XYZ file of C-alpha atoms in Angstrom:
722
model
C -47.493 -110.911 39.455
C -44.194 -111.048 41.279
C -44.291 -112.849 44.631
C -41.722 -113.776 47.241
C -41.148 -117.029 45.334
C -37.813 -117.470 43.545
C -38.068 -116.498 39.876
C -38.141 -119.042 37.105
C -34.803 -119.178 35.259
C -34.882 -119.480 31.464
C -32.224 -119.443 28.758
C -34.382 -118.865 25.694
C -36.093 -115.485 25.150
C -38.882 -117.312 23.304
C -39.862 -119.136 26.488
C -40.261 -115.766 28.241
C -42.669 -114.602 25.547
C -44.620 -117.868 25.752
C -45.002 -117.366 29.500
C -46.318 -113.825 29.010
C -48.812 -114.845 26.329
C -50.112 -117.648 28.500
C -50.554 -115.354 31.516
C -51.676 -112.152 29.791
C -53.291 -113.044 26.494
C -52.771 -111.396 23.098
C -52.431 -107.755 24.173
C -48.939 -107.079 25.500
C -47.764 -103.677 26.720
C -44.040 -103.786 27.470
C -42.406 -101.192 29.703
C -38.655 -101.001 29.075
C -36.029 -98.783 30.720
C -34.597 -95.692 29.151
C -31.190 -96.064 27.542
C -28.682 -98.658 28.705
C -30.939 -100.979 30.702
C -32.950 -102.320 27.781
C -32.692 -106.124 27.402
C -32.378 -106.208 23.615
C -32.752 -109.974 23.240
C -36.114 -109.904 25.016
C -37.382 -106.885 23.116
C -36.306 -108.386 19.803
C -38.129 -111.610 20.628
C -41.336 -109.765 21.545
C -41.082 -107.799 18.312
C -40.325 -110.852 16.168
C -43.344 -112.675 17.613
C -45.624 -109.717 16.843
C -44.305 -109.492 13.285
C -45.051 -113.166 12.766
C -48.486 -113.123 14.449
C -50.695 -110.204 13.299
C -53.363 -110.941 15.923
C -50.845 -110.193 18.697
C -51.108 -106.552 19.753
C -47.750 -105.258 21.004
C -47.061 -101.831 22.492
C -43.506 -100.966 23.612
C -43.304 -97.969 25.973
C -39.749 -96.757 26.595
C -37.315 -93.920 25.857
C -33.902 -93.323 24.330
C -33.584 -96.503 22.280
C -29.858 -96.825 21.703
C -28.704 -97.637 18.186
C -25.137 -97.809 16.850
C -24.695 -95.340 13.964
C -25.374 -96.598 10.474
C -22.252 -96.370 8.323
C -23.832 -94.522 5.404
C -22.049 -94.277 2.074
C -18.806 -92.974 0.563
C -16.242 -91.429 2.880
C -18.581 -91.715 5.853
C -18.782 -95.494 5.391
C -15.001 -95.775 5.045
C -14.612 -93.882 8.313
C -17.390 -95.512 10.335
C -17.304 -99.198 9.420
C -13.951 -100.024 11.102
C -14.830 -97.861 14.101
C -18.279 -99.419 14.561
C -16.857 -102.920 14.370
C -14.196 -102.071 16.959
C -16.381 -100.013 19.289
C -19.709 -101.853 19.276
C -18.603 -105.372 18.302
C -21.568 -107.744 18.308
C -23.960 -105.381 20.091
C -27.464 -106.648 19.142
C -29.425 -103.935 17.341
C -33.033 -103.415 18.344
C -34.965 -104.752 15.380
C -37.857 -102.347 15.833
C -35.388 -99.502 15.188
C -34.355 -101.153 11.922
C -37.989 -101.326 10.803
C -38.704 -97.796 11.999
C -35.977 -96.536 9.685
C -37.534 -98.512 6.826
C -41.067 -97.405 7.747
C -42.063 -101.060 7.939
C -43.344 -101.469 11.516
C -46.435 -103.717 11.290
C -49.854 -102.301 12.130
C -50.193 -104.447 15.254
C -47.101 -102.865 16.861
C -46.806 -99.429 18.479
C -43.547 -97.912 19.693
C -43.944 -95.021 22.161
C -41.032 -93.093 23.595
C -41.076 -90.213 26.058
C -37.559 -89.099 25.132
C -35.761 -89.406 21.777
C -32.100 -89.427 20.968
C -31.725 -85.794 19.893
C -32.930 -85.305 16.321
C -33.114 -89.037 15.583
C -36.805 -89.190 14.692
C -37.623 -85.795 13.187
C -38.781 -87.351 9.912
C -40.412 -90.490 11.283
C -44.219 -90.378 11.385
C -44.618 -93.454 13.608
C -42.380 -92.055 16.343
C -43.767 -88.537 16.070
C -47.377 -89.733 16.244
C -46.827 -92.033 19.210
C -44.455 -89.821 21.220
C -45.625 -89.300 24.821
C -44.767 -85.873 26.241
C -44.125 -86.432 29.917
C -41.984 -85.165 32.746
C -39.589 -87.920 33.713
C -41.149 -88.011 37.185
C -44.547 -88.803 35.645
C -43.439 -91.676 33.412
C -44.295 -94.489 35.870
C -47.749 -92.955 36.283
C -48.179 -92.761 32.512
C -46.999 -96.358 32.067
C -49.601 -97.376 34.620
C -52.252 -95.471 32.680
C -51.192 -97.355 29.529
C -51.752 -100.635 31.395
C -48.190 -101.871 31.059
C -48.334 -105.588 31.805
C -44.736 -106.664 31.123
C -41.688 -105.043 32.698
C -38.315 -105.970 31.198
C -34.965 -104.934 32.641
C -31.302 -105.763 32.224
C -29.758 -106.466 35.652
C -26.324 -106.915 37.174
C -25.064 -109.687 39.428
C -22.283 -109.900 42.013
C -20.676 -113.017 43.534
C -20.775 -111.445 47.000
C -24.522 -110.751 46.754
C -26.219 -114.115 46.133
C -29.990 -113.861 46.021
C -29.941 -110.269 44.749
C -29.911 -108.411 41.448
C -28.900 -104.825 40.765
C -31.115 -102.603 38.629
C -27.763 -100.892 38.043
C -28.146 -98.212 35.375
C -31.950 -97.941 35.597
C -33.756 -97.963 38.942
C -35.293 -94.685 37.700
C -38.824 -95.788 36.796
C -38.767 -99.517 37.584
C -39.142 -99.241 41.352
C -42.089 -96.862 41.237
C -43.826 -98.715 38.409
C -43.633 -101.978 40.355
C -45.258 -100.258 43.348
C -47.977 -98.676 41.227
C -48.836 -102.005 39.602
C -49.303 -103.884 42.892
C -52.402 -106.030 42.551
C -52.512 -105.598 38.772
C -51.145 -107.945 36.098
C -47.423 -107.307 35.613
C -44.897 -109.922 34.539
C -41.397 -108.810 35.522
C -38.513 -110.228 33.484
C -34.810 -109.733 34.194
C -32.086 -110.337 31.620
C -28.819 -110.956 33.467
C -25.747 -109.078 32.259
C -22.524 -109.675 34.231
C -20.915 -106.648 32.536
C -23.277 -104.183 34.238
C -21.705 -102.375 37.207
C -23.309 -103.721 40.370
C -24.855 -100.714 42.108
C -26.250 -101.273 45.600
C -28.569 -99.217 47.796
C -31.974 -98.586 46.251
C -30.823 -100.208 42.992
C -30.454 -103.609 44.674
C -33.520 -105.861 44.728
C -34.076 -109.484 45.786
C -34.290 -112.028 42.990
C -37.948 -112.513 43.934
C -38.647 -109.008 42.593
C -38.799 -110.716 39.175
C -40.981 -113.531 37.860
C -38.586 -114.686 35.143
C -34.817 -114.480 34.790
C -33.195 -114.815 31.376
C -29.584 -115.971 31.441
C -26.922 -116.785 28.842
C -27.904 -113.974 26.485
C -24.759 -111.819 26.397
C -25.251 -108.173 25.513
C -22.252 -105.811 25.335
C -22.879 -102.521 27.086
C -23.642 -99.650 24.731
C -20.717 -97.272 25.119
C -21.578 -93.780 23.921
C -18.661 -92.559 21.766
C -17.058 -89.478 23.292
C -17.525 -86.594 20.871
C -15.303 -83.567 20.188
C -15.784 -80.326 22.101
C -15.931 -77.193 19.948
C -14.526 -73.758 20.722
C -18.026 -72.486 21.475
C -18.626 -75.408 23.839
C -15.361 -74.731 25.675
C -16.259 -71.086 26.168
C -19.750 -71.932 27.419
C -18.264 -74.569 29.724
C -15.761 -72.065 31.076
C -18.449 -69.535 31.980
C -20.630 -72.260 33.516
C -17.739 -73.599 35.596
C -17.350 -70.213 37.297
C -20.917 -70.407 38.633
C -20.391 -73.676 40.522
C -20.120 -72.968 44.238
C -17.708 -74.842 46.496
C -19.512 -76.976 49.108
C -22.407 -77.110 46.667
C -24.445 -79.526 44.578
C -24.243 -80.219 40.856
C -26.686 -81.502 38.270
C -25.282 -81.833 34.774
C -26.554 -83.037 31.410
C -24.981 -85.214 28.727
C -23.101 -84.187 25.588
C -20.141 -82.062 24.626
C -21.374 -79.090 26.673
C -21.522 -81.244 29.799
C -18.058 -82.602 28.972
C -16.760 -79.038 28.655
C -18.190 -78.009 32.044
C -16.633 -81.044 33.748
C -13.251 -80.460 32.108
C -13.123 -76.745 32.943
C -14.255 -77.343 36.527
C -11.458 -79.908 36.738
C -8.961 -77.368 35.415
C -10.175 -74.891 38.033
C -9.274 -77.526 40.625
C -6.024 -78.985 39.307
C -4.333 -76.020 37.597
C -5.959 -72.891 38.922
C -3.269 -70.589 37.532
C -3.942 -71.654 33.945
C -7.687 -71.623 34.631
C -7.500 -67.978 35.689
C -5.388 -67.164 32.636
C -8.047 -68.734 30.429
C -10.760 -66.828 32.294
C -8.990 -63.535 31.630
C -8.427 -64.401 27.954
C -12.158 -65.093 27.663
C -12.869 -61.610 29.093
C -14.677 -63.266 31.980
C -14.517 -60.088 34.059
C -16.682 -58.396 31.414
C -18.866 -61.237 30.237
C -20.011 -62.533 33.624
C -21.899 -60.008 35.754
C -19.682 -59.184 38.714
C -22.491 -59.538 41.267
C -23.497 -62.915 39.838
C -19.968 -64.291 40.068
C -19.356 -62.855 43.530
C -22.630 -64.061 45.044
C -23.207 -67.339 43.236
C -19.899 -68.637 41.889
C -16.164 -68.707 42.381
C -12.834 -69.022 40.618
C -10.795 -70.874 43.209
C -10.272 -74.612 43.732
C -12.979 -76.675 45.404
C -11.750 -77.046 48.959
C -14.841 -78.707 50.453
C -15.958 -80.204 47.164
C -19.268 -81.015 45.531
C -22.079 -83.526 45.876
C -24.027 -84.559 42.757
C -27.815 -84.973 42.550
C -28.459 -85.532 38.868
C -31.026 -87.595 36.998
C -28.163 -88.731 34.773
C -24.810 -90.077 35.920
C -22.300 -89.739 33.081
C -18.564 -89.599 32.408
C -18.159 -86.040 33.635
C -19.001 -86.959 37.221
C -16.349 -89.692 37.247
C -13.788 -87.145 36.032
C -14.872 -84.728 38.774
C -14.428 -87.540 41.298
C -10.993 -88.445 39.968
C -9.677 -84.864 40.248
C -10.965 -84.432 43.810
C -14.008 -82.216 43.204
C -16.795 -84.732 43.798
C -15.967 -85.318 47.454
C -18.748 -83.762 49.578
C -20.577 -86.694 51.103
C -24.192 -86.507 52.187
C -26.046 -88.763 54.609
C -29.648 -89.901 54.460
C -30.330 -88.802 58.029
C -31.838 -85.387 58.712
C -30.163 -84.866 62.080
C -26.688 -85.877 60.957
C -26.926 -83.901 57.720
C -28.137 -80.769 59.503
C -25.272 -80.912 61.975
C -22.728 -81.523 59.213
C -24.078 -78.452 57.422
C -23.882 -76.186 60.461
C -20.492 -77.534 61.511
C -21.481 -78.894 64.935
C -20.082 -82.286 63.901
C -17.618 -83.367 61.245
C -17.183 -86.607 59.329
C -14.171 -87.430 61.464
C -15.807 -87.835 64.876
C -14.255 -86.111 67.885
C -14.426 -86.454 71.638
C -17.285 -83.931 71.868
C -19.322 -85.405 68.981
C -21.662 -87.351 71.264
C -22.296 -84.203 73.296
C -23.048 -82.208 70.136
C -25.382 -84.911 68.840
C -27.306 -84.848 72.117
C -27.489 -81.054 72.343
C -28.991 -80.815 68.843
C -31.502 -83.607 69.369
C -29.888 -86.120 67.015
C -28.991 -88.469 69.879
C -32.212 -89.345 71.735
C -32.492 -89.943 75.425
C -32.690 -93.714 74.913
C -31.571 -95.931 72.035
C -34.008 -98.515 70.696
C -32.907 -101.291 68.297
C -33.819 -99.304 65.176
C -31.962 -96.163 66.252
C -28.960 -98.239 67.296
C -28.873 -99.849 63.844
C -28.988 -96.430 62.186
C -26.134 -95.099 64.329
C -24.066 -98.213 63.617
C -24.778 -97.961 59.882
C -23.562 -94.366 59.719
C -20.560 -95.052 61.933
C -21.636 -92.822 64.825
C -21.190 -95.805 67.129
C -18.331 -98.267 66.873
C -18.916 -101.707 65.408
C -19.779 -104.276 68.059
C -21.931 -101.910 70.107
C -25.154 -103.668 71.156
C -28.127 -103.262 73.472
C -27.971 -105.233 76.696
C -31.660 -105.525 77.332
C -33.458 -102.171 77.337
C -31.527 -100.549 80.148
C -27.906 -100.810 79.055
C -25.662 -100.361 76.058
C -22.798 -102.823 75.720
C -19.692 -101.484 73.961
C -17.238 -103.617 72.016
C -14.643 -103.292 74.803
C -17.116 -104.765 77.308
C -18.154 -101.475 78.939
C -21.821 -101.347 80.017
C -23.401 -97.898 79.827
C -26.869 -97.072 81.166
C -29.226 -96.418 78.247
C -30.198 -92.925 79.426
C -28.257 -90.167 77.720
C -29.890 -87.275 79.471
C -27.199 -88.012 82.055
C -23.930 -86.300 81.112
C -21.790 -89.040 82.666
C -23.477 -91.604 80.398
C -22.770 -89.453 77.350
C -19.155 -89.118 78.404
C -18.858 -92.878 78.793
C -20.387 -93.430 75.360
C -17.929 -90.956 73.820
C -15.024 -92.741 75.473
C -16.015 -96.359 74.792
C -18.601 -96.469 71.995
C -17.888 -93.618 69.560
C -17.013 -94.521 65.978
C -13.924 -93.096 64.275
C -15.734 -91.374 61.421
C -19.085 -91.333 59.669
C -19.667 -94.094 57.128
C -21.967 -94.845 54.207
C -22.196 -91.328 52.880
C -23.004 -90.699 49.234
C -21.140 -88.561 46.721
C -23.825 -88.876 44.078
C -27.476 -89.758 43.722
C -28.724 -90.395 40.193
C -31.662 -92.063 38.464
C -29.900 -93.589 35.447
C -26.442 -93.755 33.955
C -25.214 -93.743 30.403
C -21.699 -93.066 29.213
C -18.613 -94.371 27.524
C -17.068 -97.807 27.870
C -14.366 -96.107 29.958
C -16.975 -95.065 32.516
C -18.483 -98.557 32.823
C -15.035 -100.092 33.261
C -14.119 -97.452 35.822
C -17.193 -98.354 37.898
C -16.538 -102.085 37.556
C -12.931 -101.613 38.703
C -14.030 -99.991 41.985
C -14.377 -102.155 45.064
C -17.798 -102.343 46.706
C -17.056 -99.707 49.342
C -15.880 -97.171 46.772
C -18.719 -97.897 44.339
C -21.366 -97.576 47.085
C -20.584 -93.860 47.224
C -22.415 -93.602 43.884
C -26.059 -94.273 44.652
C -28.601 -95.058 41.939
C -32.207 -94.492 42.936
C -35.663 -93.682 41.593
C -36.215 -90.582 39.494
C -39.010 -89.469 41.815
C -36.370 -88.855 44.478
C -33.825 -87.093 42.276
C -35.918 -84.792 40.094
C -38.174 -83.274 42.742
C -38.464 -82.445 46.434
C -41.732 -84.206 47.280
C -40.413 -87.488 48.675
C -38.313 -86.237 51.586
C -38.126 -82.483 51.291
C -36.452 -81.782 54.638
C -33.542 -84.111 53.828
C -33.284 -83.004 50.193
C -33.008 -79.364 51.206
C -30.235 -80.175 53.645
C -28.289 -82.218 51.096
C -28.743 -80.022 48.002
C -26.844 -76.975 49.199
C -26.015 -74.289 46.612
C -27.418 -76.438 43.829
C -26.440 -75.638 40.245
C -28.754 -77.326 37.772
C -26.830 -77.050 34.503
C -28.625 -78.143 31.343
C -28.685 -77.372 27.627
C -31.373 -75.810 25.486
C -31.807 -75.331 21.752
C -33.202 -71.813 21.672
C -34.073 -68.917 23.932
C -36.515 -66.092 23.307
C -35.579 -62.532 24.185
C -38.200 -62.632 26.937
C -36.427 -65.517 28.634
C -38.332 -68.676 27.712
C -36.372 -71.751 26.607
C -37.044 -74.185 23.768
C -35.434 -77.563 24.405
C -37.558 -80.359 23.004
C -39.428 -79.586 19.777
C -39.555 -77.450 16.666
C -42.088 -74.761 15.830
C -44.086 -77.203 13.666
C -44.525 -79.623 16.577
C -41.902 -82.163 15.508
C -40.167 -83.537 18.597
C -36.375 -83.301 18.672
C -35.802 -85.016 22.014
C -38.220 -84.548 24.901
C -38.782 -82.703 28.147
C -37.128 -85.379 30.267
C -36.227 -83.845 33.604
C -35.380 -80.326 32.481
C -38.563 -78.682 33.723
C -38.209 -80.454 37.073
C -34.665 -79.204 37.613
C -35.422 -75.642 36.566
C -38.376 -75.506 38.949
C -36.322 -77.153 41.706
C -33.549 -74.585 41.345
C -36.131 -71.872 42.032
C -37.511 -73.811 45.020
C -34.152 -74.518 46.702
C -32.448 -71.778 48.699
C -29.219 -70.393 47.213
C -29.649 -72.453 44.038
C -29.673 -71.546 40.359
C -30.840 -72.996 37.071
C -28.258 -72.582 34.297
C -29.299 -73.174 30.682
C -26.462 -73.370 28.174
C -26.995 -72.813 24.466
C -24.827 -72.198 21.451
C -25.614 -68.740 20.117
C -26.219 -69.902 16.551
C -26.546 -72.989 14.402
C -26.214 -74.046 10.789
C -29.693 -74.814 9.439
C -31.053 -75.722 6.017
C -31.263 -72.034 5.117
C -27.787 -71.232 6.448
C -26.618 -69.727 9.725
C -29.358 -68.698 12.156
C -29.490 -67.331 15.668
C -30.553 -69.558 18.535
C -31.710 -66.464 20.407
C -34.940 -65.320 18.789
C -37.601 -62.709 19.430
C -40.449 -65.223 19.629
C -41.163 -68.909 19.106
C -44.513 -70.755 19.028
C -43.386 -73.368 21.560
C -41.574 -73.251 24.880
C -40.234 -75.944 27.196
C -39.388 -73.599 30.067
C -41.762 -70.633 30.480
C -40.308 -67.204 30.938
C -41.553 -66.886 34.503
C -38.922 -69.539 35.350
C -36.097 -67.703 33.573
C -32.846 -67.742 35.477
C -29.318 -67.902 34.001
C -28.548 -68.361 30.293
C -25.033 -68.883 28.932
C -23.745 -68.699 25.365
C -20.161 -68.593 24.147
C -20.413 -64.808 24.504
C -21.212 -64.608 28.186
C -23.702 -64.986 31.012
C -27.165 -63.429 31.249
C -28.525 -63.456 34.801
C -32.277 -63.018 34.433
C -33.619 -63.890 37.861
C -35.920 -61.120 39.021
C -35.217 -59.010 35.938
C -37.847 -56.937 34.152
C -38.737 -57.727 30.552
C -36.585 -54.866 29.307
C -33.617 -55.945 31.424
C -34.076 -59.526 30.206
C -33.985 -58.388 26.576
C -30.906 -56.261 27.127
C -28.989 -59.000 28.907
C -29.807 -61.646 26.316
C -28.883 -59.309 23.457
C -25.451 -58.953 25.049
C -24.805 -62.707 24.685
C -26.293 -62.946 21.164
C -24.068 -63.303 18.107
C -23.508 -59.803 16.720
C -24.853 -60.787 13.295
C -28.349 -60.890 14.763
C -28.199 -58.319 17.548
C -29.559 -55.357 15.598
C -32.550 -57.139 13.964
C -33.510 -58.566 17.356
C -33.101 -55.185 19.033
C -35.466 -53.659 16.454
C -38.064 -56.382 17.050
C -38.040 -55.703 20.780
C -38.246 -51.945 20.210
C -41.136 -52.278 17.774
C -43.025 -54.372 20.305
C -42.644 -51.610 22.904
C -40.486 -53.781 25.149
C -37.215 -51.890 24.770
C -36.225 -48.221 24.958
C -35.514 -47.155 21.335
C -32.453 -45.259 22.538
C -30.777 -48.280 24.119
C -27.747 -49.614 22.246
C -25.640 -52.767 22.552
C -22.714 -52.003 24.907
C -19.371 -51.723 23.101
C -17.929 -54.757 24.908
C -20.540 -57.007 23.271
C -20.540 -55.668 19.709
C -17.902 -58.124 18.545
C -19.640 -61.354 19.512
C -18.300 -63.584 16.757
C -16.893 -67.093 16.284
C -13.595 -65.466 15.304
C -13.339 -63.723 18.680
C -13.924 -67.013 20.493
C -11.416 -68.860 18.300
C -8.742 -66.187 18.817
C -9.231 -66.204 22.586
C -8.776 -69.982 22.794
C -6.045 -70.354 20.147
C -3.047 -69.941 22.509
C -4.469 -72.581 24.833
C -5.023 -74.994 21.951
C -1.445 -74.449 20.811
C -0.068 -75.414 24.203
C -2.424 -78.436 24.415
C -4.466 -77.193 27.355
C -7.608 -77.037 25.218
C -8.081 -80.076 22.971
C -10.944 -81.627 21.045
C -11.359 -84.576 23.415
C -10.534 -83.161 26.846
C -11.799 -86.165 28.818
C -10.431 -88.904 26.578
C -11.452 -90.319 23.213
C -12.686 -93.553 21.693
C -11.100 -92.572 18.370
C -7.485 -93.132 17.392
C -5.279 -90.113 16.703
C -5.787 -90.542 12.948
C -9.540 -90.910 13.415
C -9.688 -87.659 15.365
C -8.068 -85.872 12.410
C -10.453 -87.595 10.029
C -13.517 -86.647 12.093
C -12.542 -82.971 11.862
C -11.892 -83.302 8.128
C -15.224 -84.978 7.452
C -16.957 -82.245 9.412
C -15.196 -79.672 7.248
C -16.298 -81.526 4.105
C -19.907 -81.662 5.275
C -20.015 -77.934 5.958
C -18.122 -77.008 2.770
C -20.359 -79.069 0.485
C -23.776 -78.358 1.994
C -24.569 -76.086 -0.992
C -24.186 -76.946 -4.669
C -21.831 -74.005 -5.189
C -19.646 -75.082 -2.276
C -19.464 -78.629 -3.586
C -18.411 -77.418 -7.044
C -15.696 -75.175 -5.575
C -14.233 -78.021 -3.556
C -14.276 -80.440 -6.501
C -12.492 -77.879 -8.691
C -9.820 -77.399 -6.012
C -9.454 -81.166 -5.628
C -8.871 -81.589 -9.349
C -6.186 -78.914 -9.291
C -2.545 -79.173 -8.179
C -3.436 -78.825 -4.490
C -5.242 -82.155 -4.429
C -2.584 -84.293 -6.060
C -0.643 -85.289 -2.968
C -1.300 -86.821 0.434
C 1.972 -85.681 1.976
C 1.748 -85.404 5.759
C -1.514 -87.376 6.047
C -0.438 -90.824 4.898
C -1.785 -92.470 8.050
C -5.215 -90.901 7.648
C -5.404 -91.837 3.956
C -4.370 -95.406 4.768
C -6.975 -95.621 7.567
C -9.637 -94.736 4.967
C -8.232 -97.370 2.546
C -7.754 -94.742 -0.136
C -4.003 -95.109 -0.675
C -4.139 -97.451 -3.663
C -7.532 -96.753 -5.213
C -7.760 -96.744 -8.999
C -11.227 -95.624 -10.080
C -11.970 -91.959 -10.677
C -14.629 -91.618 -7.932
C -12.327 -92.925 -5.201
C -9.380 -90.854 -6.399
C -11.553 -87.737 -6.280
C -12.644 -88.673 -2.746
C -8.995 -89.013 -1.735
C -8.157 -85.566 -3.125
C -11.152 -83.945 -1.417
C -10.276 -85.646 1.852
C -6.676 -84.427 1.622
C -7.836 -80.826 1.138
C -10.200 -81.226 4.111
C -7.400 -82.645 6.275
C -5.216 -79.676 5.377
C -7.930 -77.121 6.065
C -9.194 -78.636 9.322
C -5.659 -79.104 10.673
C -4.752 -75.486 9.991
C -7.592 -74.335 12.270
C -6.147 -76.194 15.260
């Protein structure tokens, strides 16, 4: 419905809903952005109206609905309540999430997501039944098929850009959906949020893009709390960081594994001596195939730097920028990018740059107004250069040059009087959405416009595939490393990243399949899937590398590189037997022999093959011992990229994790209670600050005193492991 007319400005979400009902009737299908860009006030008003009016059919199609943690009970509540109040403040919860948890969503409302917060909805029948399995690049198409008729989006504003809004964190699907819905009913509503970083480029749209604008509804940005990085995560991150190629391209996922990769890549850049010491302590020479490291990776600092093309822009990329790794700029011009790649021009333009541009066909014989604008935009020509009719170029110093550059003297004159100093408007990063900590949002807001424009937000159809502008994408995405996480891997090389064997969805496919396939399609590029070798499940410890699984997210014909805390398995081009052998080498030793027997019994592995000696001690203890000296000196720490928790809260988080693991069985709980009632639990010496933070210092009743004793034992135990 959007036209070139200015949008109608409203200050009451209810008026927006009234407008939609008047225009569209009683069947509303709302498309809302993934993650940060959701306008919660609008969504809550739509939901409240549907709850109150059963004849109103409401369908909300979105993904990754953000929800501050619920405080729970007991020690968890004592820990979380003060943190949640400090960290999230008056962030407005999405009311449909509250009802989903209570299983009280009315029958006239449907919530469909194409990507869940990991594990959040495993037991929820509404979310499981209405989940839409879709590649991220297909979401706009699928929204169109669902007849979305309302598009809601939180937008940013900037005093220097009157008449424009920024889609900021979420141009991902919005731009394509608006195009697909041309000529069909679609009410577009913006909720203004001055706290959103104002991203330009493709993310900037005229105000007339929207029909309605909601103002004066403040919504704090959802800052994802930065979580601790485990020993296993550090080791996986270390191995992954060695496979990133200088002068290359990086795609990276969210979470502690992504944080570990960013931190270790930063260490490789800023303190290479200690990085190499850590690499040797981790037995990197043994646990990373020599040919893989030599051909695809590196251990030295990033001299030329990296460019990022990642569906998600998160904290790690800002850290890589701050330490001087994210510094390889790309330009959205095929000719310029090709010449930068082959070295015939450089970003700092030289006297022979015009000649090189002409020889390689980037500078045409004659400049028309459009080509002149492009060359001015990228800084090839100096500001103030104009066309003087069709036959001459007028330089800023007044020099008139004939507009025919097949003549060498004209090229020489242009180089002398019209050449820019260096290329401009290059990009360090292209991404489809961003989500991160409050530190990241503030960091972006603190940048001036020129600095922030280096970080370009655009549609997911550009980032996650090569179909839009393949020639340019191939030139920009040199030596791409697509680094993602997976839950499980089979010994034949398939990956399980989104759902359990019974069909319950853990998260979603998102863009993982796209990036794996793209890594195979791009020259000199690799897909890297990181996974922890084992996990603690309801039945105890279990391997994340299995013989078979009834579901796969990434089929085995797209197998490439897998990394666990025990090493790197390079599977590209490998036979089934080689794949099995290489994955067994990075499996936890507790499960190596049963898995080897399964492969042998299936006729896929030579019965005489044995696990190499170097990989027979794959254990958490080995990883912990290798990293211990670096933890002692403070090089490796739980929150390597900063923390949202106080020092006392970091200790408490470790202690509560210890308590959760120690009391997961009835026998374990009894043992801990008995210890707490004994002499060892009768003091809080050394942890007074932590006990005070939990408001347990002066408790009187028996339950709280027992909690204090158990917490003290957990603080002791978890501190001794660091």
